[in-house]
CSV table of C-alpha atoms in Angstrom, one decimal:
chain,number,residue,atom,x,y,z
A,26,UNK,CA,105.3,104.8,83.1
A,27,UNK,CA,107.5,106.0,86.2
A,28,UNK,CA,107.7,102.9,88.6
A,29,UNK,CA,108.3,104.1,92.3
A,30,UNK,CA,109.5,101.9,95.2
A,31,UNK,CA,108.5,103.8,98.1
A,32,UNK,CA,110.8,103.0,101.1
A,33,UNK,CA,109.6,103.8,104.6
A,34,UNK,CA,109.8,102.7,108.0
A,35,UNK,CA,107.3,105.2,109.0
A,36,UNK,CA,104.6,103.7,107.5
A,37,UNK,CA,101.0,103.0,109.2
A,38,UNK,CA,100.2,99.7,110.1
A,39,UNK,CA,97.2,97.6,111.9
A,40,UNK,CA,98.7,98.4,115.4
A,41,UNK,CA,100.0,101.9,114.6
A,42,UNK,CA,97.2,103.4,112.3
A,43,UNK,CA,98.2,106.8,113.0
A,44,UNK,CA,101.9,106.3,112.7
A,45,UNK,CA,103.5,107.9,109.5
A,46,UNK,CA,99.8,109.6,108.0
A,47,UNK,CA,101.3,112.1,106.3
A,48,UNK,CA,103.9,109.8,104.1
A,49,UNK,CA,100.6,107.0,103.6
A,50,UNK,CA,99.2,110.3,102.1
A,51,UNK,CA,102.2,111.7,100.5
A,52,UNK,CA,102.2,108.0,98.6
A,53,UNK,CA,98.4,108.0,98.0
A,54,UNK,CA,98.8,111.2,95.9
A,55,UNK,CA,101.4,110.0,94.1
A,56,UNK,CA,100.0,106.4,93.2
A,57,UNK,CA,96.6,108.1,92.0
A,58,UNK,CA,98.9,110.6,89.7
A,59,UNK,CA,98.3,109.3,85.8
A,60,UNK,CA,101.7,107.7,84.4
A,61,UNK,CA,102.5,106.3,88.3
A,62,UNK,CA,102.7,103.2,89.8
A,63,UNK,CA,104.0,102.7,93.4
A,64,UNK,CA,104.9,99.9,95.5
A,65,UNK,CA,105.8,100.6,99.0
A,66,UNK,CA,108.1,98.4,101.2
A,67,UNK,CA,107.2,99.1,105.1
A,68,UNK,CA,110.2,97.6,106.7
A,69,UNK,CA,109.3,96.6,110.5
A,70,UNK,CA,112.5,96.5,112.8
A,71,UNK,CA,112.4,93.9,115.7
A,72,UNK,CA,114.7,93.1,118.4
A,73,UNK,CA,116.5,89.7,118.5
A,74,UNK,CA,114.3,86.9,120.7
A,75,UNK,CA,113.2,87.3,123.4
A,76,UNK,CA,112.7,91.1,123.1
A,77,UNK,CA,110.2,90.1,120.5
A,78,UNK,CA,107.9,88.6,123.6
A,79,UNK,CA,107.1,92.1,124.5
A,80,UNK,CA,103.7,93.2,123.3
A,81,UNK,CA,104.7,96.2,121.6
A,82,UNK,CA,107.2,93.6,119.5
A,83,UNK,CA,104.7,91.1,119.4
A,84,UNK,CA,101.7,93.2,117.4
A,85,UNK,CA,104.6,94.3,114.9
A,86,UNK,CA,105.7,90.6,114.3
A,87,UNK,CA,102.3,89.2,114.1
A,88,UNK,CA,102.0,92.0,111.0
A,89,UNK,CA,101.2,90.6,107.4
A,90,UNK,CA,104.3,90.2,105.0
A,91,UNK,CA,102.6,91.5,102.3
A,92,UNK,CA,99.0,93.0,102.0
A,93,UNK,CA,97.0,95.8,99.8
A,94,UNK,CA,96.8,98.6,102.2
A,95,UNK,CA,94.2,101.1,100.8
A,96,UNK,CA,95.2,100.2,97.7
A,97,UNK,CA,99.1,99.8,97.8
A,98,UNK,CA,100.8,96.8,97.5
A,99,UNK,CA,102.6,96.8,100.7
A,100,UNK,CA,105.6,94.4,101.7
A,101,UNK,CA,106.9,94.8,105.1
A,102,UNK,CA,110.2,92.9,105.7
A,103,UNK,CA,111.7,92.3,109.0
A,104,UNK,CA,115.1,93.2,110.4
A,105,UNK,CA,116.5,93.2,113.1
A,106,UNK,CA,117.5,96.2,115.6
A,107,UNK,CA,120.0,95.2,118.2
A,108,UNK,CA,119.5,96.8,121.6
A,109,UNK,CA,122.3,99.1,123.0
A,110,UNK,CA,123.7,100.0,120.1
A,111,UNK,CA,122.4,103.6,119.0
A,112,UNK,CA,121.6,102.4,116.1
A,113,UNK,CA,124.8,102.1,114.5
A,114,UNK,CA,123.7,98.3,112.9
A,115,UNK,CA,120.3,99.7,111.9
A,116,UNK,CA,120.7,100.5,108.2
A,117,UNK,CA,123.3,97.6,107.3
A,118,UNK,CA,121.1,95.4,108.7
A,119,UNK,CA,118.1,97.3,106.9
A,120,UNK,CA,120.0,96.9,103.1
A,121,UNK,CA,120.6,93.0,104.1
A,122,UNK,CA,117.3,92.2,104.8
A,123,UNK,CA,115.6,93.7,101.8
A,124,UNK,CA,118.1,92.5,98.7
A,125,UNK,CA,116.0,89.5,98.7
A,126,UNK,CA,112.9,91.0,98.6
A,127,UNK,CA,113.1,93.8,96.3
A,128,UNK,CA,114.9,90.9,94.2
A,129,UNK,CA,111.4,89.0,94.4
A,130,UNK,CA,109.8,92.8,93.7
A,131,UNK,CA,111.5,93.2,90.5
A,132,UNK,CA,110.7,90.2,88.7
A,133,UNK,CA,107.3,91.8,88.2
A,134,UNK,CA,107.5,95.6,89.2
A,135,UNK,CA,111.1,96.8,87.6
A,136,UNK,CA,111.1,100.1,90.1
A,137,UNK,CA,112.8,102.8,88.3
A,138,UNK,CA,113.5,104.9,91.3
A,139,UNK,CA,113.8,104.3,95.4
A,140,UNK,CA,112.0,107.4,97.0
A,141,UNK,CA,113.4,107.2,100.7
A,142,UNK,CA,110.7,108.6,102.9
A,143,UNK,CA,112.5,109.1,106.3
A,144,UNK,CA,116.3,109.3,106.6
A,145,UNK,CA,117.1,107.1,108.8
A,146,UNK,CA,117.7,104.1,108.8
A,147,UNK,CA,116.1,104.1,105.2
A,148,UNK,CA,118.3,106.7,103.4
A,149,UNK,CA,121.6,104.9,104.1
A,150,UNK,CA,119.7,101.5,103.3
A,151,UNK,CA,118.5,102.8,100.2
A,152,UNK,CA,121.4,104.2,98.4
A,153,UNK,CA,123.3,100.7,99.2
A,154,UNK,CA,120.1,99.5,97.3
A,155,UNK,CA,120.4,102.0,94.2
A,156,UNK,CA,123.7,100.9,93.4
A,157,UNK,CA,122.5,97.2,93.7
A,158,UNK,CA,119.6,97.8,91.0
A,159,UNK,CA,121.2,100.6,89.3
A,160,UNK,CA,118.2,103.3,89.9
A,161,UNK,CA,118.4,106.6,91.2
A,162,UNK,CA,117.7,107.2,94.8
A,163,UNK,CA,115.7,110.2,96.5
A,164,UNK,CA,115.5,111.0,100.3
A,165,UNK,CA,113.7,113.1,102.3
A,166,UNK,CA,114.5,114.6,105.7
A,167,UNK,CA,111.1,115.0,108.1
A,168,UNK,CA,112.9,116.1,111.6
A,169,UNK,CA,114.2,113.5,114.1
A,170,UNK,CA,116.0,111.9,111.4
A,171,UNK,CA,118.1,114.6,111.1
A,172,UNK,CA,118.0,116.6,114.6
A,173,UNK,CA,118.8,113.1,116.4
A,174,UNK,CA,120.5,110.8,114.1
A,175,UNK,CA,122.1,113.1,112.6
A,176,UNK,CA,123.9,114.3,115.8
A,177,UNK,CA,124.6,110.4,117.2
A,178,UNK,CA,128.1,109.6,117.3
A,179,UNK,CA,127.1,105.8,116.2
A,180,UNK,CA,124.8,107.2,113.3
A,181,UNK,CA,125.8,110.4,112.3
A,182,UNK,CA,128.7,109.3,109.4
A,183,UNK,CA,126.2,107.4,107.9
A,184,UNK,CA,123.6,109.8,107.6
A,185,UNK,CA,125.9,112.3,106.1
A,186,UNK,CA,127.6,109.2,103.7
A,187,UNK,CA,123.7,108.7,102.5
A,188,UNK,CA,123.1,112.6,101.7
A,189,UNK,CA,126.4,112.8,99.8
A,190,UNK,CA,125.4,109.6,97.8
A,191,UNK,CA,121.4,109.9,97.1
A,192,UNK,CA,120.7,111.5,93.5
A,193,UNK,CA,118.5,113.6,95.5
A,194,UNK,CA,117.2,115.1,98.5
A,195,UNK,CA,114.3,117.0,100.0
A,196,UNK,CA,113.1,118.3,103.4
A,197,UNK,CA,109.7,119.4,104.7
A,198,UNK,CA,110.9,123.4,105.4
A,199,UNK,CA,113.7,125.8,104.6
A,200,UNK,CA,114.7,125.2,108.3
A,201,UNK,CA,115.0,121.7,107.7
A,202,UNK,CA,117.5,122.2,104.8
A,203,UNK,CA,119.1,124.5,107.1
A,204,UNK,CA,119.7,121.4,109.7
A,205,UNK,CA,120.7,119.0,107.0
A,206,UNK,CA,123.7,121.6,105.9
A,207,UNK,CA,124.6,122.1,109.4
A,208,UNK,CA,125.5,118.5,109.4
A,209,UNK,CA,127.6,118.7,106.4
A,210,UNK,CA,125.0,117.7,104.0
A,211,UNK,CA,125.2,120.0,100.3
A,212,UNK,CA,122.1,122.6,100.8
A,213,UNK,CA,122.6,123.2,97.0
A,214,UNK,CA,121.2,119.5,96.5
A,215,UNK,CA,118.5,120.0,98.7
A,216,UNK,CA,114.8,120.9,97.6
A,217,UNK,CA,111.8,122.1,100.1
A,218,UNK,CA,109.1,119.7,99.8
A,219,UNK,CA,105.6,120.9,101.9
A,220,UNK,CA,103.7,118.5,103.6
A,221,UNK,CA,99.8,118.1,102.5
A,222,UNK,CA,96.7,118.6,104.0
A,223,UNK,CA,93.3,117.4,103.1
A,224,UNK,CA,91.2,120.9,102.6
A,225,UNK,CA,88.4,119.1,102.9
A,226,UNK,CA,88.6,117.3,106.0
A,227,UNK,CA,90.3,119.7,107.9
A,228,UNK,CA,87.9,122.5,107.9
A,229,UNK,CA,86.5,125.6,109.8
A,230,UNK,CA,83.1,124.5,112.1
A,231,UNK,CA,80.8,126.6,114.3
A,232,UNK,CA,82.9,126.1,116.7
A,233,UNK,CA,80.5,127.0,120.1
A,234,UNK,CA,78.5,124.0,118.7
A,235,UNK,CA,81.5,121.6,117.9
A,236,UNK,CA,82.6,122.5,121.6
A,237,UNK,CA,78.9,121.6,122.9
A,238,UNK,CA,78.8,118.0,121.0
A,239,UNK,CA,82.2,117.8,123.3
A,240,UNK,CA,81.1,119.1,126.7
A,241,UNK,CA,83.4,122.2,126.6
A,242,UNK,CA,82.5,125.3,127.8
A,243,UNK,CA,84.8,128.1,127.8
A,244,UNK,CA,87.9,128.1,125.8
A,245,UNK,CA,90.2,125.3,124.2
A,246,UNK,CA,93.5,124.6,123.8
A,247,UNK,CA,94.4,121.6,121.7
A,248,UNK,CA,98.0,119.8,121.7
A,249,UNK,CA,98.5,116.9,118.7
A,250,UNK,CA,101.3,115.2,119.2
A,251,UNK,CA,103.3,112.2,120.9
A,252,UNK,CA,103.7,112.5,124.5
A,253,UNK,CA,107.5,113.0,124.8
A,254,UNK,CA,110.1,115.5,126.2
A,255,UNK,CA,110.4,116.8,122.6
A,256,UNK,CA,107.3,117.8,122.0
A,257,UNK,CA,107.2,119.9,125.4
A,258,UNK,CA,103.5,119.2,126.6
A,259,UNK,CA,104.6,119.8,130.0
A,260,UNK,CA,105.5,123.8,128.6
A,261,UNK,CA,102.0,123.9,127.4
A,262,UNK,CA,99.9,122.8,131.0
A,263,UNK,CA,102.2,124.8,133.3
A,264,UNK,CA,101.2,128.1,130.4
A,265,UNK,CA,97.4,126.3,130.8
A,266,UNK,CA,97.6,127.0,134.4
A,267,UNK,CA,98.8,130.5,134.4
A,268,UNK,CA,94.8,131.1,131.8
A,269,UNK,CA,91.8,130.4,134.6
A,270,UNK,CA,88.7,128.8,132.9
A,271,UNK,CA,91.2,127.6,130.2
A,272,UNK,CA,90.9,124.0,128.7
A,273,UNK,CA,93.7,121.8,127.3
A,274,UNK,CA,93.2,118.7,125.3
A,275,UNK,CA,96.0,116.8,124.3
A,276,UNK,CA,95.9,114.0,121.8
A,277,UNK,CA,99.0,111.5,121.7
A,278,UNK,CA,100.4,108.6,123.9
A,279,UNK,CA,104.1,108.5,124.9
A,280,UNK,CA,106.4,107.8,127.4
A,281,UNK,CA,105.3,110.8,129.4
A,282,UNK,CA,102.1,110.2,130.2
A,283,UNK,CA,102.1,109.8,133.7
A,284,UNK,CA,104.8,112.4,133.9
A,285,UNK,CA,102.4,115.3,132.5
A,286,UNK,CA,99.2,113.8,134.5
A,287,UNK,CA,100.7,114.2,137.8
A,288,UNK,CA,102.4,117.5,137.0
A,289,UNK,CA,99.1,119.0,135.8
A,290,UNK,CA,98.0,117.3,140.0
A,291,UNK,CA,100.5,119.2,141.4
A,292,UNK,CA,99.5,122.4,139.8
A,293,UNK,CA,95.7,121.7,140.5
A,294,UNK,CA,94.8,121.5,137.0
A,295,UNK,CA,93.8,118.2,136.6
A,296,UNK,CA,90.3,118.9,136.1
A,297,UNK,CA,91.0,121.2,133.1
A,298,UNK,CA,94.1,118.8,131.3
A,299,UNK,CA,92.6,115.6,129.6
A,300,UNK,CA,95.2,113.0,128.4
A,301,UNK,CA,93.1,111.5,125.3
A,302,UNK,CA,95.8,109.2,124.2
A,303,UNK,CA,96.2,108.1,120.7
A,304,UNK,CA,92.8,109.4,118.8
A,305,UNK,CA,91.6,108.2,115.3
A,306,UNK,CA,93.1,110.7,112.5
A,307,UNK,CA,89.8,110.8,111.2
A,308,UNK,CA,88.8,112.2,114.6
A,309,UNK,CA,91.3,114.5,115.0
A,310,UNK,CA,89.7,117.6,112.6
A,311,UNK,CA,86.8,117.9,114.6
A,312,UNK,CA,88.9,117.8,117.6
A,313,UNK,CA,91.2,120.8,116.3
A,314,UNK,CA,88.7,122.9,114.4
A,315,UNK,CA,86.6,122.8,118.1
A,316,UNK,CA,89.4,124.0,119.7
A,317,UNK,CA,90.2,128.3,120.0
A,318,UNK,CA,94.2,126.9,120.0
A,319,UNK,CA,96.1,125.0,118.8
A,320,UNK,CA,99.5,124.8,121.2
A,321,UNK,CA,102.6,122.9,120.5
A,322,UNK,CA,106.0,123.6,122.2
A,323,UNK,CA,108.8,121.4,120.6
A,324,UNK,CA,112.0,121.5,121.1
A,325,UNK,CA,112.3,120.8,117.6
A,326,UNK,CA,110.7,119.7,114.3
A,327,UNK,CA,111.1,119.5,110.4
A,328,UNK,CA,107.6,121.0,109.6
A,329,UNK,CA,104.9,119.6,111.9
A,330,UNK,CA,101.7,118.4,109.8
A,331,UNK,CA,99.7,119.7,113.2
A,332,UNK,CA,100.5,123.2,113.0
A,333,UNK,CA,99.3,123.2,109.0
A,334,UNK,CA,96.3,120.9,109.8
A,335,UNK,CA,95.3,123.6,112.9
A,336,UNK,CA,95.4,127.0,110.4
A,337,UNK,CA,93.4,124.9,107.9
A,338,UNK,CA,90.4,123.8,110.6
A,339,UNK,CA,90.8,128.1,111.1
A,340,UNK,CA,92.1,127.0,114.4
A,341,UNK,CA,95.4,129.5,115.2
A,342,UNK,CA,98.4,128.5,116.9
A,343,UNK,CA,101.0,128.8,118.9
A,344,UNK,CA,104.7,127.2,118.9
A,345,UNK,CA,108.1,127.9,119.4
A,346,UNK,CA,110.0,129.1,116.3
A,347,UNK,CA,111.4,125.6,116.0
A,348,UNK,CA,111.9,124.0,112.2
A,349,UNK,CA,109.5,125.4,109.2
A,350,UNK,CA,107.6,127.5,112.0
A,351,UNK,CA,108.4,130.4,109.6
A,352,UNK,CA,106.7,128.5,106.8
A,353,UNK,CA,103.7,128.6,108.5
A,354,UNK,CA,103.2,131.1,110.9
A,355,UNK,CA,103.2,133.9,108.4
A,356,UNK,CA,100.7,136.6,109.9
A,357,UNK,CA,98.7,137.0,113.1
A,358,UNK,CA,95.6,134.9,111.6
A,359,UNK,CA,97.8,131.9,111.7
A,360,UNK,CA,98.9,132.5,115.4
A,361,UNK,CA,102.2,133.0,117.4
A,362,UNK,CA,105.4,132.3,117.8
A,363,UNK,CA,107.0,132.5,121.0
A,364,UNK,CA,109.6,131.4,123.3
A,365,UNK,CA,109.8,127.8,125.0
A,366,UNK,CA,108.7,128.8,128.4
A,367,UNK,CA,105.0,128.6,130.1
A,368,UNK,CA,105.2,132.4,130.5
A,369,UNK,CA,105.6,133.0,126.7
A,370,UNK,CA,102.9,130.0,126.0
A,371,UNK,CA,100.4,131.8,128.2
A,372,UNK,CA,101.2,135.2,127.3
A,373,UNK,CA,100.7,134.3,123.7
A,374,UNK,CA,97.6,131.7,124.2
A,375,UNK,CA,96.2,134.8,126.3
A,376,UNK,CA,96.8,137.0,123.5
A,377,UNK,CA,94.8,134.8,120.9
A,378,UNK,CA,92.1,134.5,123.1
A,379,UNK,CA,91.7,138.1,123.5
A,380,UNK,CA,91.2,139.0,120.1
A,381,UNK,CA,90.7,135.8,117.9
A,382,UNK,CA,91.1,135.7,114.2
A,383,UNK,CA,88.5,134.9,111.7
A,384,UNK,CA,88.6,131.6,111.0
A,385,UNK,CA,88.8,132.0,107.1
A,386,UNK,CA,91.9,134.4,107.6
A,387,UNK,CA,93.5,131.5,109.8
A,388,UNK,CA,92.3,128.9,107.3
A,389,UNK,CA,94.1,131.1,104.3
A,390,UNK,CA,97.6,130.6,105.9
A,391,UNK,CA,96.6,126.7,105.2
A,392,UNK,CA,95.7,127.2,101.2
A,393,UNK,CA,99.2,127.1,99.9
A,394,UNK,CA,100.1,123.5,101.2
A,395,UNK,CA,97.8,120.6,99.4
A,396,UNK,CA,98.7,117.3,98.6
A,397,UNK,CA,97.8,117.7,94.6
A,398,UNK,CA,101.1,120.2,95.0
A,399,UNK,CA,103.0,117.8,97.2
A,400,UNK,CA,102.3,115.0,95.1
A,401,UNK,CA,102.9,116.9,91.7
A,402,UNK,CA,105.6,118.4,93.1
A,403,UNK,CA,107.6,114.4,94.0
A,404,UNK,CA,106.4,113.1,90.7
A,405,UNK,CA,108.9,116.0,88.9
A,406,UNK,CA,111.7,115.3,91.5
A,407,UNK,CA,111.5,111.2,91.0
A,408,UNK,CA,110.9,111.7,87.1
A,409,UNK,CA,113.7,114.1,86.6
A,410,UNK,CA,116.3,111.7,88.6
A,411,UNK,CA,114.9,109.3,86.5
A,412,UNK,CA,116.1,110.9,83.6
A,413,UNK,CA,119.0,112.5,84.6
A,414,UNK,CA,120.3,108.8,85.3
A,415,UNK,CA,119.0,107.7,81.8
């Protein structure tokens, strides 16, 4: 039996359902694998009083300790994140807080392995923690774990310290390996792990008639993603309204809301641009397969699991060659890569629209990346560390 103690502070939650989907799912796959059991400790990082009054602060403290989360035992642990300080107490305050709790864990779940979903602040946490217990840690790199705390001057040591100490490592692209050598981490130790997608939820529709259950006439663009700078939203509406007739739907809340609603007012677009905030994730495949584009301009990513969700709805798409990009965009059935600018965004979007794809050759770019191979794939990686340390 290989006993996994999944570490994650990206981790869904009662007040954040969508947040972290794709590792809840990376961990379901592997719990369900025969020979596996997995506990997962959800840390939840609070400011000191009276931060904690805000009620952002105050949903995430009001959180269970412990509680079966689709069928995971899941212990989330406070600690605490102390403002204006670029993180730089994060992890040390991360390790401190969970030596008593994975000291409760182990009286009854002896966790052979730590599996590290998110860099930072886990990774650095979680290697203190494998020397503690004496088990082999893993780590995996997603994106802004690397592209921004691996470049900040309080965090970036510590990020490199925890790639130079884990027994192993993995990212979500070949880009993302790329990134983690830039920062001085071994790309030798360093193997591509895919993200998942569920074939069977995301899936080709007629899409005239998913458009009519939505009101939409004429064509579609769809953005997923969180509505900040990074994710370049604004790129997407000023491209949006360069295309007459065109649509763009955006799914995602952020701290830019009100920046991209009144910009798509000032270009006289508001009637096309609809801000849906944060959707369901079991609403968003009929929003994407509905959609003639997917459009995404970030300034950077690990391996988005939008982009891969889009191709498998048949939905192609267009993004800037930022992170696994390559991985993904493959042929012209999966879509376009282009340059961050609304001129490239339109000229591409334009293109696509022009002479769509079939949806199964779209779809076909999508086949290669299933969780039953992500899952199989961390179950070698943790079970070889494991007995490589034996």
């Amino acid at each position: 039996m290989l006993r996994v103690l999944t570490l994650s502070s990206l981790f869904p939650d009662a007040s954040r359902r969508n947040f972290g989907v794709f590792v809840e799912r990376q961990t379901l796959g592997l719990a369900v694998r025969p020979g596996v059991a997995v506990r997962v400790v959800a840390p939840v990082g609070l400011p000191p009083w009276p931060l904690r009054l805000h009620p952002h602060y105050r949903a995430l403290a009001a959180l269970p300790r412990c509680e079966t989360w689709k069928g995971l035992t899941v212990d989330r642990p406070r600690f605490t994140t102390w403002p204006g300080t670029d993180g730089r107490y994060h992890s040390a305050a991360l390790a401190r807080a969970l030596v008593s709790v994975l000291d409760q864990i182990r009286e009854d779940f002896a966790f052979d392995v730590i599996d590290a979903s998110f860099f930072f602040p886990d990774g650095p946490a979680a290697v203190t923690l494998g020397a503690r217990y004496g088990v082999p840690v893993s780590i995996k790199a997603r994106g802004a774990d690397i592209h921004y705390w691996g470049h900040r001057p309080a965090t970036a040591a510590s990020v490199r310290d925890a790639g130079d100490r884990a027994d192993g490592l993995l990212a979500v692209s070949a880009a993302m390996r790329a990134d983690m050598a830039a920062i001085g981490i071994d790309p030798a130790r360093v193997m591509v792990h895919h993200t998942g997608v569920d074939l069977d939820r995301f899936a080709p529709v007629d899409r005239a008639a998913a458009k009519a259950r939505l009101g939409v006439s004429g064509p579609l663009v769809v953005a997923v993603g969180a509505l900040i700078v990074r994710k370049g939203h604004d790129v997407v509406i000023e491209a949006v309204a360069r295309l007459p007739g065109v649509q763009l739907w955006i799914a995602g809340e952020g701290s830019e809301r009100s920046r991209l609603a009144a910009l798509a007012a000032r270009l006289g677009i508001a009637d096309r641009v609809r801000l849906l905030g944060s959707i369901p994730h079991d609403d968003v495949p009929g929003l994407i397969a509905a959609a003639d584009v997917m459009a995404l301009a970030s300034a950077s990513e690990g391996l988005a699991n939008a982009w891969v969700e889009a191709l498998a709805c048949g939905t192609p798409i267009v993004i800037t060659a930022a992170g696994g990009a390559a991985d993904v965009v493959q042929d012209a059935a999966a879509g376009r890569t282009t340059d961050r600018s609304p001129t490239g965004f339109a000229a591409a979007i334009a293109g696509i629209l022009a002479d769509p794809p079939a949806q199964e050759a779209t779809r076909a770019g999508a086949l290669g990346f299933t969780w039953a191979a992500n899952a199989a794939a961390l179950h070698a990686h943790l079970s070889a560390l494991v007995a490589h340390k034996t």
